[in-house]
mmCIF file with all atom_site columns, C-alpha atoms in Angstrom:
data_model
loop_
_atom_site.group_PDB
_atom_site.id
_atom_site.type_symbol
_atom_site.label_atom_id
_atom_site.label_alt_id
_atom_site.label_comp_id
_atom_site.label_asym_id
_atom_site.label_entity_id
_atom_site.label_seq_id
_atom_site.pdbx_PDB_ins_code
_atom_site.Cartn_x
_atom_site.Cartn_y
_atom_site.Cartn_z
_atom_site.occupancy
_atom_site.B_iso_or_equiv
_atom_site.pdbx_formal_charge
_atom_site.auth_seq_id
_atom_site.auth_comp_id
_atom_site.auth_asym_id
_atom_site.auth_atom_id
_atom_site.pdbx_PDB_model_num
ATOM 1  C CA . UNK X 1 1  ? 0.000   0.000  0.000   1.00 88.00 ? 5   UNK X CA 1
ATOM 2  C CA . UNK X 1 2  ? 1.055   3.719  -0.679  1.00 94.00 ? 6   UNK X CA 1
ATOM 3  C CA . UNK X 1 3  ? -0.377  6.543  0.657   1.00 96.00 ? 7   UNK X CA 1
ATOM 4  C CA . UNK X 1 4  ? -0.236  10.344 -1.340  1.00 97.00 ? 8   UNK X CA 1
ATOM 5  C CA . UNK X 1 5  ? -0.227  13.377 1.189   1.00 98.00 ? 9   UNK X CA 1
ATOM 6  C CA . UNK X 1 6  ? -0.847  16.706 -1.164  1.00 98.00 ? 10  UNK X CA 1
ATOM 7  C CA . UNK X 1 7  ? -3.280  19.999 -0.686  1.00 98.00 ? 11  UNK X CA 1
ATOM 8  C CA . UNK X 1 8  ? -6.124  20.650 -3.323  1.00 98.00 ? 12  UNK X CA 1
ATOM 9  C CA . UNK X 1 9  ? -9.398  23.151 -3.145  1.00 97.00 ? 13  UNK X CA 1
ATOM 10 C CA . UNK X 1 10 ? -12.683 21.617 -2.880  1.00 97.00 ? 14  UNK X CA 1
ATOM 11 C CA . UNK X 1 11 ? -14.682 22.544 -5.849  1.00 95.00 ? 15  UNK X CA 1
ATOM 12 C CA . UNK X 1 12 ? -18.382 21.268 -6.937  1.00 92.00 ? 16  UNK X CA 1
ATOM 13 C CA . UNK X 1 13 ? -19.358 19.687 -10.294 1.00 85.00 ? 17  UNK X CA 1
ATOM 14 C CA . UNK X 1 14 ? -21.289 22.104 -12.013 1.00 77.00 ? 18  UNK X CA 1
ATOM 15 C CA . UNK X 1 15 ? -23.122 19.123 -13.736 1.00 69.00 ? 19  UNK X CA 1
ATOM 16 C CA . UNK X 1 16 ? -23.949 17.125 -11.238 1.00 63.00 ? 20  UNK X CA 1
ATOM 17 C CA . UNK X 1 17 ? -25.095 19.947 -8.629  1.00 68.00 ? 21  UNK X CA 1
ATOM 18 C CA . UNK X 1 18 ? -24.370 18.673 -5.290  1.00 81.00 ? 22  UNK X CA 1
ATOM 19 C CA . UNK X 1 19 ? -21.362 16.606 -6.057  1.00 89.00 ? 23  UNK X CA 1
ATOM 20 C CA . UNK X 1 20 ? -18.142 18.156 -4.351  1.00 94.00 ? 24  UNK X CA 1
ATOM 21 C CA . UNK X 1 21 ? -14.449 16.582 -5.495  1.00 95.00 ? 25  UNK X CA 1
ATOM 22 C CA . UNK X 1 22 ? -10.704 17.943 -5.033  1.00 97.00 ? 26  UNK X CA 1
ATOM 23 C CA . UNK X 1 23 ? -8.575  17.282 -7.570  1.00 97.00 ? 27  UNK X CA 1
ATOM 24 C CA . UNK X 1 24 ? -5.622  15.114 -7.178  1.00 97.00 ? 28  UNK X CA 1
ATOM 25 C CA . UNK X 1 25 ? -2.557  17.021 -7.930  1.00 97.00 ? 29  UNK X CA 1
ATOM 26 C CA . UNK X 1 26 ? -0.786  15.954 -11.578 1.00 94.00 ? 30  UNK X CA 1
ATOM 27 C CA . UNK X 1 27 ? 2.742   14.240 -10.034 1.00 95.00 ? 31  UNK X CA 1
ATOM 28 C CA . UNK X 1 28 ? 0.182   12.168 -7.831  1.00 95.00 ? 32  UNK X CA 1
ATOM 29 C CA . UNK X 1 29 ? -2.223  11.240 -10.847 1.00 93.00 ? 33  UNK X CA 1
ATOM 30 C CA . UNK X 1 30 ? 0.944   10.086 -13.059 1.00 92.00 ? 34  UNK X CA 1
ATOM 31 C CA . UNK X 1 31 ? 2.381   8.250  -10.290 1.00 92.00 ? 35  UNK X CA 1
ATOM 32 C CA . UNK X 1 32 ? -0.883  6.341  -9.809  1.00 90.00 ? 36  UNK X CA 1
ATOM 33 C CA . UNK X 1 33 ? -1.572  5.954  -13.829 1.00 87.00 ? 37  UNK X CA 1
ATOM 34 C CA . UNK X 1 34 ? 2.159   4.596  -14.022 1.00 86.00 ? 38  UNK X CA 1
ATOM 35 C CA . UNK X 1 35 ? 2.117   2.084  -11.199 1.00 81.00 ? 39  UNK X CA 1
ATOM 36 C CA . UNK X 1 36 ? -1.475  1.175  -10.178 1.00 76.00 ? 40  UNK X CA 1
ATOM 37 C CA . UNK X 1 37 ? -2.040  -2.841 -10.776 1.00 67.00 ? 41  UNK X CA 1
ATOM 38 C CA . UNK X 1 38 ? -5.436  -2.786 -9.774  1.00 62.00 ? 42  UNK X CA 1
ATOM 39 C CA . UNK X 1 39 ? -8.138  -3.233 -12.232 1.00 59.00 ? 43  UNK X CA 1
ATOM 40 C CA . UNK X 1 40 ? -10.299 -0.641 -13.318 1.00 63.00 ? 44  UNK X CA 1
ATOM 41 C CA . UNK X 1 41 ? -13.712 -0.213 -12.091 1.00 64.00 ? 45  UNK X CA 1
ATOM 42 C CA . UNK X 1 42 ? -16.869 1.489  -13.203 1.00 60.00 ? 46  UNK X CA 1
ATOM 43 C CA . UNK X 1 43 ? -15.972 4.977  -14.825 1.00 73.00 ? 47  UNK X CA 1
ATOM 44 C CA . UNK X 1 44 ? -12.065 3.863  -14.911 1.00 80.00 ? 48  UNK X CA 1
ATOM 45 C CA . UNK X 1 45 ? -12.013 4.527  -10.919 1.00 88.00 ? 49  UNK X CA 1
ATOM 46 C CA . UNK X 1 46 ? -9.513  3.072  -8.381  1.00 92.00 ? 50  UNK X CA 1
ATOM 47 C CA . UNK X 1 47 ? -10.599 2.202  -5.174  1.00 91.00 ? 51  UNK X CA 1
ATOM 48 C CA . UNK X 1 48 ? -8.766  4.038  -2.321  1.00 94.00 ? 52  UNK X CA 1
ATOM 49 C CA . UNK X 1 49 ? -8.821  4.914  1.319   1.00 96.00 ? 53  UNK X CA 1
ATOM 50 C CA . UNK X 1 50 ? -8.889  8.482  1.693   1.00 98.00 ? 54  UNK X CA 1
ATOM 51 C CA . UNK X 1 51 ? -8.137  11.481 4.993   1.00 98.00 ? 55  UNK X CA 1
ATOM 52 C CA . UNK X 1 52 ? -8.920  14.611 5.500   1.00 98.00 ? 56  UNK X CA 1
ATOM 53 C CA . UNK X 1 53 ? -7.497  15.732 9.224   1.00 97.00 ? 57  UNK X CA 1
ATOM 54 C CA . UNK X 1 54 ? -9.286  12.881 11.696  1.00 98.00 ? 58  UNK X CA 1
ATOM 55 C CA . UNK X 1 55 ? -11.736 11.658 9.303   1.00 98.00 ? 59  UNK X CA 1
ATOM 56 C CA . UNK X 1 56 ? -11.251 8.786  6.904   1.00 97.00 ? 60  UNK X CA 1
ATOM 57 C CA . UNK X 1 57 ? -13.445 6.735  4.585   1.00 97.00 ? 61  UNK X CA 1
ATOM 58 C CA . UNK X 1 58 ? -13.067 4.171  2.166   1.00 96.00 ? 62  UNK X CA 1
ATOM 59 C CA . UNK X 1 59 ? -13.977 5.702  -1.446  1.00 95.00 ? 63  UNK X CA 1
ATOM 60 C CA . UNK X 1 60 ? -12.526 5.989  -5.103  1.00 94.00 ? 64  UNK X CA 1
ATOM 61 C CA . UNK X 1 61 ? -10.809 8.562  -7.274  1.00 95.00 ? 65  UNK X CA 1
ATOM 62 C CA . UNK X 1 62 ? -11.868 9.051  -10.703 1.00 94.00 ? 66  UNK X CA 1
ATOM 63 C CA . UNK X 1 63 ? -10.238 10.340 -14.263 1.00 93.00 ? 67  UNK X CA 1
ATOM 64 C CA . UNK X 1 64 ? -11.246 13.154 -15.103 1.00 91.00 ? 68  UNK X CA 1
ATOM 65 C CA . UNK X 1 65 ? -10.275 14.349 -19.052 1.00 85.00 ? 69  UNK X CA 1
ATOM 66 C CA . UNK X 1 66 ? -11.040 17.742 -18.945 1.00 87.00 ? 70  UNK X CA 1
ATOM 67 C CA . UNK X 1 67 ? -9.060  18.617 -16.090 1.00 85.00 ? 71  UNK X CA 1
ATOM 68 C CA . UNK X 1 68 ? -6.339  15.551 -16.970 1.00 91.00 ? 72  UNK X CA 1
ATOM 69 C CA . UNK X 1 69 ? -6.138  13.965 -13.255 1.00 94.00 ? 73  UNK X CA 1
ATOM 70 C CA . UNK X 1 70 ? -7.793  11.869 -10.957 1.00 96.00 ? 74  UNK X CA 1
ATOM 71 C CA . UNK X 1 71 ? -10.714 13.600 -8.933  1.00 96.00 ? 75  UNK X CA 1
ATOM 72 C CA . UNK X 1 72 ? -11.779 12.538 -5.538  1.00 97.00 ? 76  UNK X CA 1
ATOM 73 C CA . UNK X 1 73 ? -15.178 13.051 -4.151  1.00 96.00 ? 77  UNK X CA 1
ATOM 74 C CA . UNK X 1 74 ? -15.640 14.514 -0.643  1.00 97.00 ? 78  UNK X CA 1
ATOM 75 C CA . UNK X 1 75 ? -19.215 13.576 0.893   1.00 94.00 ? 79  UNK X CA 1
ATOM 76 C CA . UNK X 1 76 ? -20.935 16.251 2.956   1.00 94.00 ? 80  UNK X CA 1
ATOM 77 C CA . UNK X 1 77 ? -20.202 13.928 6.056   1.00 95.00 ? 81  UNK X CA 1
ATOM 78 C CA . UNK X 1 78 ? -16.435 14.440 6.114   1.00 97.00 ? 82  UNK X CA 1
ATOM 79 C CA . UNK X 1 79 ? -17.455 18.148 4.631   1.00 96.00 ? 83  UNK X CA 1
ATOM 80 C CA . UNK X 1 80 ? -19.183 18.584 7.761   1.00 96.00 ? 84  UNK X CA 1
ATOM 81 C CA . UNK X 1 81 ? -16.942 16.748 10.642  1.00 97.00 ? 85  UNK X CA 1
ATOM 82 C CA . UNK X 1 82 ? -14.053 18.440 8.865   1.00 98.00 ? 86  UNK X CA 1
ATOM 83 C CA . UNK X 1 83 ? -15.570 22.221 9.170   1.00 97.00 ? 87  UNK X CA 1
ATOM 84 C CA . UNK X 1 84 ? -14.795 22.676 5.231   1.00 97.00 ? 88  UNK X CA 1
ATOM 85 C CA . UNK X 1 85 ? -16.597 25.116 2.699   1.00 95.00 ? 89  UNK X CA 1
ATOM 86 C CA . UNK X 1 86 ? -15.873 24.988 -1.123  1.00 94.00 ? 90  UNK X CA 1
ATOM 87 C CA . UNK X 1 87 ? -12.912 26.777 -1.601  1.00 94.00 ? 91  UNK X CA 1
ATOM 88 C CA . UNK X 1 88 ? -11.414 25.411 1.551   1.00 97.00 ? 92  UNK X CA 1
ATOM 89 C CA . UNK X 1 89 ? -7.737  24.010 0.251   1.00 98.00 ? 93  UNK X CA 1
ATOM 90 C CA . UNK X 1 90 ? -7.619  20.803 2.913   1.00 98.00 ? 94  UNK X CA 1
ATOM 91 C CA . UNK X 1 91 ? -4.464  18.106 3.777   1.00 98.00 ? 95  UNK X CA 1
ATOM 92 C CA . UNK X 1 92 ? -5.225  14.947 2.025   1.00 98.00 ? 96  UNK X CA 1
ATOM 93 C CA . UNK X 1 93 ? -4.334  11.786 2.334   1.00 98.00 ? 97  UNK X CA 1
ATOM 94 C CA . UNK X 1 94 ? -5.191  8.787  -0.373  1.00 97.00 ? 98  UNK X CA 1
ATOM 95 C CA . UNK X 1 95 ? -3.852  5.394  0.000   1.00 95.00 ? 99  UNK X CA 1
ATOM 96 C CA . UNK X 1 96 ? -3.895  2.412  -2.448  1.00 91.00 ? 100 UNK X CA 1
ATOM 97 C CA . UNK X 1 97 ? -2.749  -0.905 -3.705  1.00 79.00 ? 101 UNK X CA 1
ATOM 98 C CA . UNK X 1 98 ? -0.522  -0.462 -5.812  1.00 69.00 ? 102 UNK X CA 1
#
């Protein structure tokens, strides 16, 4: 297992309407594409655990082509125990198989 530490805002999909992600910084996305050995799921996702501050929860990360990197979705529940507001530029952590 390897585990990614890196900053990104929290923005919302403007498609999807309630749907908030961060985007997983390039270096991070190229390392996964490179060396991941798991096998894709639904939408091309990876399964990962993921941390913001005390609050972790087993989720994926997802490609995104417009903005060329993996995306990962932050439910309102970690939003929430977390005190963050879009915008807010959070420590995360993602871990996976590699």
């Amino acid at each position: 297992m390897v585990t990614f530490r890196f900053e990104a805002e929290l923005w919302q999909a403007t498609s999807t309407g309630s749907w908030v992600f961060l985007s997983l910084p390039t270096d991070v996305t190229d390392e996964i594409r490179e060396r991941s050995t798991q096998p894709r799921r639904g939408f091309g996702s990876i399964r990962v655990n993921a941390q913001i501050g005390e609050t972790s929860w087993a989720t994926s990360i997802f490609p995104d082509s417009k903005r060329k990197t993996f995306v990962l979705p932050v439910k309102k529940l970690v939003r929430t125990a977390e005190g963050l507001d879009m915008g807010d530029t959070p420590t995360v952590s993602v871990s996976l198989d590699l």
